[in-house]
Amino acid sequence: EQLSALCDGSPSPLRHSDQHVDLLVRYSGVLWWDGDMSAAADALLAADEVLAGRSQDVDTKLQRADLSRQLGAIYKSSGDVEAADKRLSDAARNLAALADSELSDEAAKAARASLREVQACLAQVCVHRCRYQRAEHLYVAAFAAEEDQETSVATAAAEAVPLPAADEESSESN
């Protein structure tokens, strides 16, 4: 009866809610553990689509960046390091811009923490792509002490721009 009510086209009260997004993220995790990378990515993309339809406040931007980090990890696990690089690079740029904007102390701290996670994941992808110089800059930015973090984030963001783009095939050497 409940299933037919959902399928008859009538809107569900939980559609596009926080619970809906959480369900899609958790389902993606189950699919990832099961080895179905394509379906896991699809579930995260569906969650991102829900969040994209909302106002882009700080919390929503942080959630979307975390989804991009998870998507990057899925792409990396499935061997698609180019897609992982693109997704994680976009997340790092968005988080760096968010961390540089005027935020409350709590929101700025959350943005910097998310940025460090994304930078560490992106550095792993750069190592897989033999882009060691970029990986080194990202690792330094991700693991710098908190007092050095603002300088490291700014340096890594500035130095990431001239480095090879995610879709270029050339390799860096150390």
Coordinates of N, CA and C in Angstrom, one line a residue:
E1 N 0.8 -1.2 0.0 CA 0.0 0.0 0.0 C 0.9 1.3 0.0
Q2 N 1.9 1.3 0.9 CA 2.8 2.5 1.0 C 3.6 2.6 -0.3
L3 N 4.1 1.4 -0.8 CA 4.8 1.4 -2.1 C 4.0 1.9 -3.2
S4 N 2.7 1.5 -3.3 CA 1.9 2.0 -4.4 C 1.6 3.5 -4.3
A5 N 1.5 4.0 -3.0 CA 1.3 5.4 -2.8 C 2.5 6.2 -3.3
L6 N 3.7 5.7 -3.1 CA 4.9 6.3 -3.6 C 5.0 6.3 -5.2
C7 N 4.6 5.2 -5.7 CA 4.7 5.0 -7.2 C 3.6 5.7 -8.0
D8 N 2.5 6.1 -7.4 CA 1.4 6.6 -8.1 C 1.6 8.1 -8.5
G9 N 2.8 8.6 -8.2 CA 3.1 10.0 -8.7 C 2.9 11.1 -7.6
S10 N 2.2 10.7 -6.5 CA 2.0 11.7 -5.5 C 3.3 11.9 -4.7
P11 N 3.6 13.2 -4.4 CA 4.9 13.5 -3.8 C 5.0 12.9 -2.4
S12 N 6.2 12.4 -2.1 CA 6.5 12.0 -0.8 C 6.9 13.1 0.1
P13 N 6.5 13.2 1.3 CA 6.9 14.3 2.2 C 8.4 14.3 2.5
L14 N 9.1 13.2 2.2 CA 10.6 13.2 2.5 C 11.4 13.4 1.2
R15 N 10.7 13.5 0.1 CA 11.4 13.8 -1.2 C 12.2 15.1 -1.1
H16 N 13.5 15.0 -1.4 CA 14.5 16.1 -1.4 C 14.7 16.7 0.0
S17 N 14.4 15.9 1.0 CA 14.7 16.3 2.4 C 16.1 15.9 2.8
D18 N 16.5 16.4 3.9 CA 17.8 16.0 4.5 C 17.9 14.4 4.6
Q19 N 16.8 13.8 5.0 CA 16.8 12.4 5.1 C 16.9 11.7 3.8
H20 N 16.4 12.3 2.8 CA 16.5 11.7 1.4 C 18.0 11.8 1.0
V21 N 18.7 12.9 1.2 CA 20.1 13.0 0.9 C 20.9 12.0 1.7
D22 N 20.6 11.9 3.0 CA 21.3 11.0 3.8 C 21.1 9.5 3.4
L23 N 19.9 9.2 3.0 CA 19.6 7.8 2.5 C 20.5 7.6 1.2
L24 N 20.5 8.5 0.3 CA 21.3 8.3 -0.9 C 22.8 8.1 -0.7
V25 N 23.3 8.9 0.3 CA 24.7 8.8 0.6 C 25.0 7.4 1.3
R26 N 24.1 7.0 2.2 CA 24.3 5.7 2.8 C 24.2 4.6 1.8
Y27 N 23.2 4.7 0.9 CA 23.0 3.7 -0.1 C 24.2 3.6 -1.0
S28 N 24.8 4.7 -1.3 CA 26.1 4.8 -2.1 C 27.2 4.0 -1.4
G29 N 27.3 4.1 -0.1 CA 28.3 3.4 0.7 C 28.1 1.9 0.6
V30 N 26.8 1.5 0.7 CA 26.5 0.0 0.6 C 26.9 -0.5 -0.8
L31 N 26.6 0.3 -1.8 CA 26.9 -0.1 -3.2 C 28.4 -0.2 -3.4
W32 N 29.1 0.8 -2.8 CA 30.6 0.8 -2.9 C 31.2 -0.4 -2.3
W33 N 30.7 -0.8 -1.1 CA 31.2 -2.0 -0.4 C 30.9 -3.2 -1.2
D34 N 29.8 -3.2 -1.9 CA 29.4 -4.3 -2.8 C 30.2 -4.4 -4.1
G35 N 30.9 -3.3 -4.3 CA 31.8 -3.3 -5.6 C 31.1 -2.7 -6.8
D36 N 29.9 -2.2 -6.6 CA 29.2 -1.6 -7.7 C 29.5 -0.1 -7.8
M37 N 30.6 0.3 -8.3 CA 31.1 1.6 -8.3 C 30.2 2.6 -9.1
S38 N 29.7 2.1 -10.2 CA 28.9 2.9 -11.1 C 27.6 3.3 -10.3
A39 N 27.0 2.4 -9.7 CA 25.7 2.7 -9.0 C 26.0 3.5 -7.7
A40 N 27.2 3.3 -7.1 CA 27.5 4.1 -5.9 C 27.7 5.6 -6.4
A41 N 28.4 5.8 -7.5 CA 28.6 7.1 -8.0 C 27.2 7.7 -8.4
D42 N 26.3 7.0 -9.0 CA 25.0 7.5 -9.4 C 24.2 7.9 -8.1
A43 N 24.3 7.2 -7.1 CA 23.6 7.6 -5.8 C 24.1 8.9 -5.3
L44 N 25.4 9.1 -5.3 CA 26.0 10.3 -4.8 C 25.7 11.5 -5.8
L45 N 25.6 11.2 -7.1 CA 25.2 12.3 -8.0 C 23.8 12.7 -7.8
A46 N 22.9 11.7 -7.5 CA 21.5 12.0 -7.2 C 21.4 12.9 -5.9
A47 N 22.2 12.5 -4.9 CA 22.2 13.4 -3.7 C 22.7 14.8 -4.0
D48 N 23.7 14.9 -4.9 CA 24.3 16.2 -5.3 C 23.2 17.0 -6.0
E49 N 22.4 16.3 -6.8 CA 21.4 17.0 -7.6 C 20.3 17.5 -6.7
V50 N 20.0 16.8 -5.6 CA 19.0 17.3 -4.6 C 19.6 18.6 -4.0
L51 N 20.9 18.5 -3.6 CA 21.5 19.7 -2.9 C 21.7 20.9 -3.9
A52 N 21.9 20.6 -5.2 CA 22.0 21.7 -6.1 C 20.7 22.5 -6.3
G53 N 19.6 21.8 -6.0 CA 18.3 22.5 -6.1 C 18.0 23.4 -4.9
R54 N 18.9 23.4 -3.9 CA 18.6 24.2 -2.7 C 19.4 25.5 -2.8
S55 N 19.1 26.4 -1.8 CA 19.9 27.6 -1.8 C 21.3 27.2 -1.4
Q56 N 22.3 27.9 -1.9 CA 23.7 27.5 -1.7 C 24.3 28.3 -0.5
D57 N 23.8 27.9 0.7 CA 24.3 28.5 1.9 C 25.6 27.7 2.2
V58 N 26.3 28.1 3.3 CA 27.5 27.5 3.7 C 27.4 26.0 3.9
D59 N 26.4 25.6 4.7 CA 26.2 24.1 5.0 C 25.9 23.3 3.7
T60 N 25.2 23.8 2.8 CA 24.9 23.1 1.5 C 26.2 23.0 0.7
K61 N 27.0 24.1 0.7 CA 28.3 24.0 -0.1 C 29.2 23.0 0.6
L62 N 29.2 22.9 1.9 CA 30.1 22.0 2.6 C 29.6 20.5 2.3
Q63 N 28.3 20.3 2.3 CA 27.8 19.0 2.0 C 28.1 18.6 0.5
R64 N 28.0 19.5 -0.4 CA 28.3 19.2 -1.8 C 29.8 18.9 -2.0
A65 N 30.6 19.7 -1.2 CA 32.1 19.4 -1.3 C 32.4 18.0 -0.8
D66 N 31.7 17.6 0.3 CA 31.9 16.3 0.8 C 31.4 15.2 -0.1
L67 N 30.3 15.5 -0.8 CA 29.9 14.5 -1.9 C 30.9 14.4 -3.0
S68 N 31.5 15.5 -3.4 CA 32.6 15.5 -4.4 C 33.8 14.7 -3.9
R69 N 34.1 14.8 -2.6 CA 35.2 14.1 -2.1 C 34.9 12.6 -2.2
Q70 N 33.7 12.2 -1.8 CA 33.3 10.8 -1.9 C 33.3 10.3 -3.3
L71 N 32.8 11.1 -4.2 CA 32.8 10.7 -5.6 C 34.2 10.5 -6.1
G72 N 35.1 11.5 -5.7 CA 36.5 11.3 -6.1 C 37.1 10.0 -5.6
A73 N 36.8 9.6 -4.4 CA 37.3 8.4 -3.8 C 36.7 7.2 -4.6
I74 N 35.4 7.3 -5.0 CA 34.9 6.2 -5.7 C 35.5 6.1 -7.1
Y75 N 35.7 7.2 -7.8 CA 36.4 7.2 -9.1 C 37.8 6.6 -9.0
K76 N 38.5 7.1 -7.9 CA 39.9 6.6 -7.7 C 39.9 5.1 -7.5
S77 N 38.9 4.6 -6.6 CA 38.9 3.1 -6.4 C 38.5 2.3 -7.6
S78 N 37.8 2.9 -8.5 CA 37.4 2.2 -9.7 C 38.5 2.4 -10.8
G79 N 39.5 3.1 -10.5 CA 40.6 3.3 -11.5 C 40.5 4.5 -12.4
D80 N 39.5 5.3 -12.3 CA 39.3 6.5 -13.1 C 39.9 7.7 -12.4
V81 N 41.2 7.7 -12.5 CA 41.9 8.8 -11.7 C 41.7 10.2 -12.4
E82 N 41.4 10.2 -13.7 CA 41.1 11.5 -14.3 C 39.8 12.1 -13.8
A83 N 38.8 11.3 -13.7 CA 37.5 11.8 -13.1 C 37.7 12.1 -11.7
A84 N 38.5 11.3 -10.9 CA 38.7 11.6 -9.5 C 39.5 13.0 -9.4
D85 N 40.5 13.2 -10.2 CA 41.2 14.4 -10.2 C 40.3 15.6 -10.5
K86 N 39.5 15.5 -11.5 CA 38.6 16.6 -11.8 C 37.6 16.9 -10.7
R87 N 37.0 15.9 -10.1 CA 36.0 16.1 -9.1 C 36.6 16.7 -7.8
L88 N 37.8 16.1 -7.4 CA 38.5 16.6 -6.2 C 39.1 18.0 -6.4
S89 N 39.6 18.3 -7.6 CA 40.1 19.6 -7.9 C 39.0 20.7 -7.8
D90 N 37.8 20.3 -8.4 CA 36.7 21.3 -8.2 C 36.3 21.5 -6.8
A91 N 36.3 20.4 -6.0 CA 35.9 20.5 -4.6 C 37.0 21.4 -3.9
A92 N 38.2 21.2 -4.1 CA 39.3 21.9 -3.5 C 39.2 23.4 -3.8
R93 N 38.9 23.7 -5.1 CA 38.8 25.1 -5.5 C 37.6 25.8 -4.8
N94 N 36.5 25.1 -4.7 CA 35.2 25.6 -4.1 C 35.5 25.8 -2.6
L95 N 36.1 24.8 -1.9 CA 36.3 24.9 -0.5 C 37.4 26.0 -0.2
A96 N 38.4 26.2 -1.0 CA 39.4 27.3 -0.8 C 38.7 28.6 -0.9
A97 N 37.8 28.8 -1.9 CA 37.1 30.0 -2.0 C 36.1 30.2 -0.8
L98 N 35.5 29.2 -0.4 CA 34.6 29.3 0.8 C 35.4 29.6 2.0
A99 N 36.5 29.0 2.2 CA 37.4 29.2 3.4 C 37.9 30.7 3.4
D100 N 38.1 31.2 2.2 CA 38.6 32.6 2.1 C 37.5 33.7 2.3
S101 N 36.2 33.2 2.2 CA 35.1 34.2 2.3 C 34.8 34.5 3.8
E102 N 34.0 35.5 4.0 CA 33.7 35.9 5.4 C 32.7 34.9 6.0
L103 N 33.2 34.0 6.9 CA 32.4 33.0 7.5 C 32.5 33.2 9.0
S104 N 31.6 32.6 9.7 CA 31.7 32.5 11.2 C 32.9 31.6 11.5
D105 N 33.4 31.7 12.7 CA 34.6 30.9 13.1 C 34.3 29.4 12.9
E106 N 33.2 29.0 13.3 CA 32.8 27.6 13.2 C 32.7 27.1 11.8
A107 N 32.1 27.9 10.9 CA 31.9 27.6 9.5 C 33.3 27.6 8.8
A108 N 34.2 28.6 9.2 CA 35.5 28.6 8.6 C 36.3 27.4 9.0
K109 N 36.2 27.0 10.2 CA 36.9 25.8 10.7 C 36.4 24.5 10.0
A110 N 35.1 24.4 9.8 CA 34.6 23.3 9.0 C 35.0 23.3 7.6
A111 N 35.1 24.5 7.0 CA 35.5 24.6 5.6 C 37.0 24.2 5.5
R112 N 37.8 24.6 6.4 CA 39.3 24.3 6.4 C 39.5 22.8 6.6
A113 N 38.7 22.2 7.5 CA 38.8 20.8 7.7 C 38.4 20.0 6.5
S114 N 37.3 20.4 5.9 CA 36.9 19.7 4.6 C 37.9 19.9 3.5
L115 N 38.5 21.1 3.4 CA 39.5 21.3 2.4 C 40.7 20.4 2.7
R116 N 41.2 20.3 3.9 CA 42.3 19.4 4.2 C 42.0 18.0 3.7
E117 N 40.8 17.5 4.0 CA 40.5 16.1 3.6 C 40.5 16.0 2.1
V118 N 39.9 17.0 1.4 CA 39.9 16.9 -0.1 C 41.3 17.0 -0.6
Q119 N 42.2 17.9 0.0 CA 43.6 18.0 -0.5 C 44.3 16.7 -0.3
A120 N 44.1 16.0 0.8 CA 44.8 14.7 1.0 C 44.3 13.7 0.0
C121 N 43.0 13.6 -0.3 CA 42.5 12.7 -1.3 C 43.1 13.0 -2.7
L122 N 43.1 14.3 -3.0 CA 43.6 14.8 -4.3 C 45.1 14.5 -4.4
A123 N 45.8 14.6 -3.4 CA 47.3 14.3 -3.4 C 47.5 12.8 -3.7
Q124 N 46.6 11.9 -3.2 CA 46.8 10.5 -3.5 C 46.5 10.3 -5.0
V125 N 45.5 11.0 -5.5 CA 45.2 10.9 -7.0 C 46.4 11.4 -7.8
C126 N 47.0 12.5 -7.4 CA 48.2 13.0 -8.1 C 49.3 12.1 -8.1
V127 N 49.5 11.4 -7.0 CA 50.6 10.4 -6.9 C 50.3 9.3 -8.0
H128 N 49.1 8.8 -8.0 CA 48.7 7.8 -9.0 C 48.9 8.3 -10.4
R129 N 48.8 9.6 -10.7 CA 48.9 10.2 -12.0 C 50.4 10.6 -12.2
C130 N 51.3 10.3 -11.3 CA 52.7 10.7 -11.4 C 52.9 12.2 -11.4
R131 N 52.1 12.9 -10.7 CA 52.2 14.4 -10.6 C 52.7 14.7 -9.2
Y132 N 53.9 14.4 -9.0 CA 54.5 14.4 -7.7 C 54.6 15.8 -7.1
Q133 N 55.0 16.8 -7.9 CA 55.1 18.1 -7.4 C 53.8 18.6 -6.8
R134 N 52.7 18.4 -7.6 CA 51.4 18.9 -7.2 C 51.0 18.1 -5.9
A135 N 51.3 16.8 -5.9 CA 50.9 16.0 -4.7 C 51.6 16.5 -3.5
E136 N 52.9 16.9 -3.6 CA 53.7 17.4 -2.5 C 53.0 18.6 -1.9
H137 N 52.7 19.6 -2.8 CA 52.0 20.8 -2.4 C 50.7 20.5 -1.7
L138 N 50.0 19.6 -2.2 CA 48.7 19.3 -1.6 C 48.8 18.6 -0.2
Y139 N 49.8 17.7 -0.1 CA 50.1 17.1 1.2 C 50.5 18.1 2.2
V140 N 51.4 19.0 1.8 CA 51.9 20.0 2.8 C 50.7 20.8 3.2
A141 N 49.8 21.2 2.3 CA 48.7 22.0 2.7 C 47.7 21.3 3.6
A142 N 47.5 20.0 3.3 CA 46.6 19.2 4.0 C 47.0 18.9 5.5
F143 N 48.3 18.7 5.6 CA 48.9 18.3 6.9 C 49.7 19.3 7.7
A144 N 49.6 20.6 7.2 CA 50.3 21.6 7.9 C 49.6 21.9 9.3
A145 N 50.4 22.4 10.2 CA 49.9 22.7 11.5 C 48.8 23.8 11.4
E146 N 47.9 23.8 12.3 CA 46.7 24.8 12.2 C 47.2 26.2 12.0
E147 N 48.3 26.6 12.8 CA 48.7 28.0 12.7 C 49.3 28.3 11.3
D148 N 49.9 27.3 10.6 CA 50.4 27.4 9.3 C 49.4 27.2 8.2
Q149 N 48.2 26.8 8.6 CA 47.2 26.3 7.6 C 46.8 27.4 6.7
E150 N 46.5 28.6 7.1 CA 46.1 29.7 6.2 C 47.1 30.0 5.1
T151 N 48.3 30.0 5.5 CA 49.4 30.2 4.5 C 49.5 29.1 3.6
S152 N 49.4 27.8 4.1 CA 49.5 26.6 3.2 C 48.4 26.5 2.3
V153 N 47.2 26.8 2.7 CA 46.0 26.7 1.9 C 46.1 27.7 0.7
A154 N 46.5 29.0 1.1 CA 46.7 30.0 0.0 C 47.7 29.6 -1.0
T155 N 48.9 29.1 -0.5 CA 50.0 28.7 -1.3 C 49.6 27.5 -2.2
A156 N 48.9 26.5 -1.7 CA 48.5 25.3 -2.5 C 47.5 25.7 -3.5
A157 N 46.6 26.6 -3.1 CA 45.5 27.0 -4.1 C 46.2 27.8 -5.2
A158 N 47.1 28.7 -4.9 CA 47.8 29.5 -5.9 C 48.7 28.7 -6.8
E159 N 49.4 27.7 -6.2 CA 50.3 26.9 -7.0 C 49.6 25.8 -7.8
A160 N 48.3 25.4 -7.4 CA 47.6 24.4 -8.1 C 47.1 25.0 -9.5
V161 N 47.0 26.3 -9.6 CA 46.5 26.8 -10.9 C 47.4 26.6 -12.0
P162 N 48.8 26.9 -11.9 CA 49.7 26.8 -13.0 C 50.1 25.3 -13.3
L163 N 49.8 24.4 -12.4 CA 50.2 23.0 -12.6 C 49.3 22.4 -13.7
P164 N 49.7 21.3 -14.2 CA 48.9 20.7 -15.3 C 47.5 20.5 -14.9
A165 N 46.6 20.7 -15.8 CA 45.1 20.5 -15.6 C 44.8 19.0 -15.4
A166 N 43.7 18.7 -14.9 CA 43.3 17.4 -14.6 C 43.2 16.5 -15.8
D167 N 43.0 17.1 -17.0 CA 42.8 16.3 -18.2 C 44.0 16.2 -19.1
E168 N 45.1 16.8 -18.7 CA 46.4 16.7 -19.5 C 47.0 15.4 -19.1
E169 N 47.7 14.9 -20.1 CA 48.4 13.6 -20.0 C 49.8 13.7 -19.6
S170 N 50.4 14.9 -19.6 CA 51.8 15.0 -19.2 C 52.0 14.7 -17.8
S171 N 53.2 14.1 -17.4 CA 53.5 13.8 -16.1 C 54.6 14.7 -15.5
E172 N 54.5 14.9 -14.2 CA 55.5 15.7 -13.5 C 56.5 14.8 -13.0
S173 N 57.7 15.2 -12.8 CA 58.7 14.4 -12.1 C 59.2 15.2 -10.9
N174 N 59.7 14.5 -9.9 CA 60.2 15.1 -8.7 C 61.6 15.6 -8.8

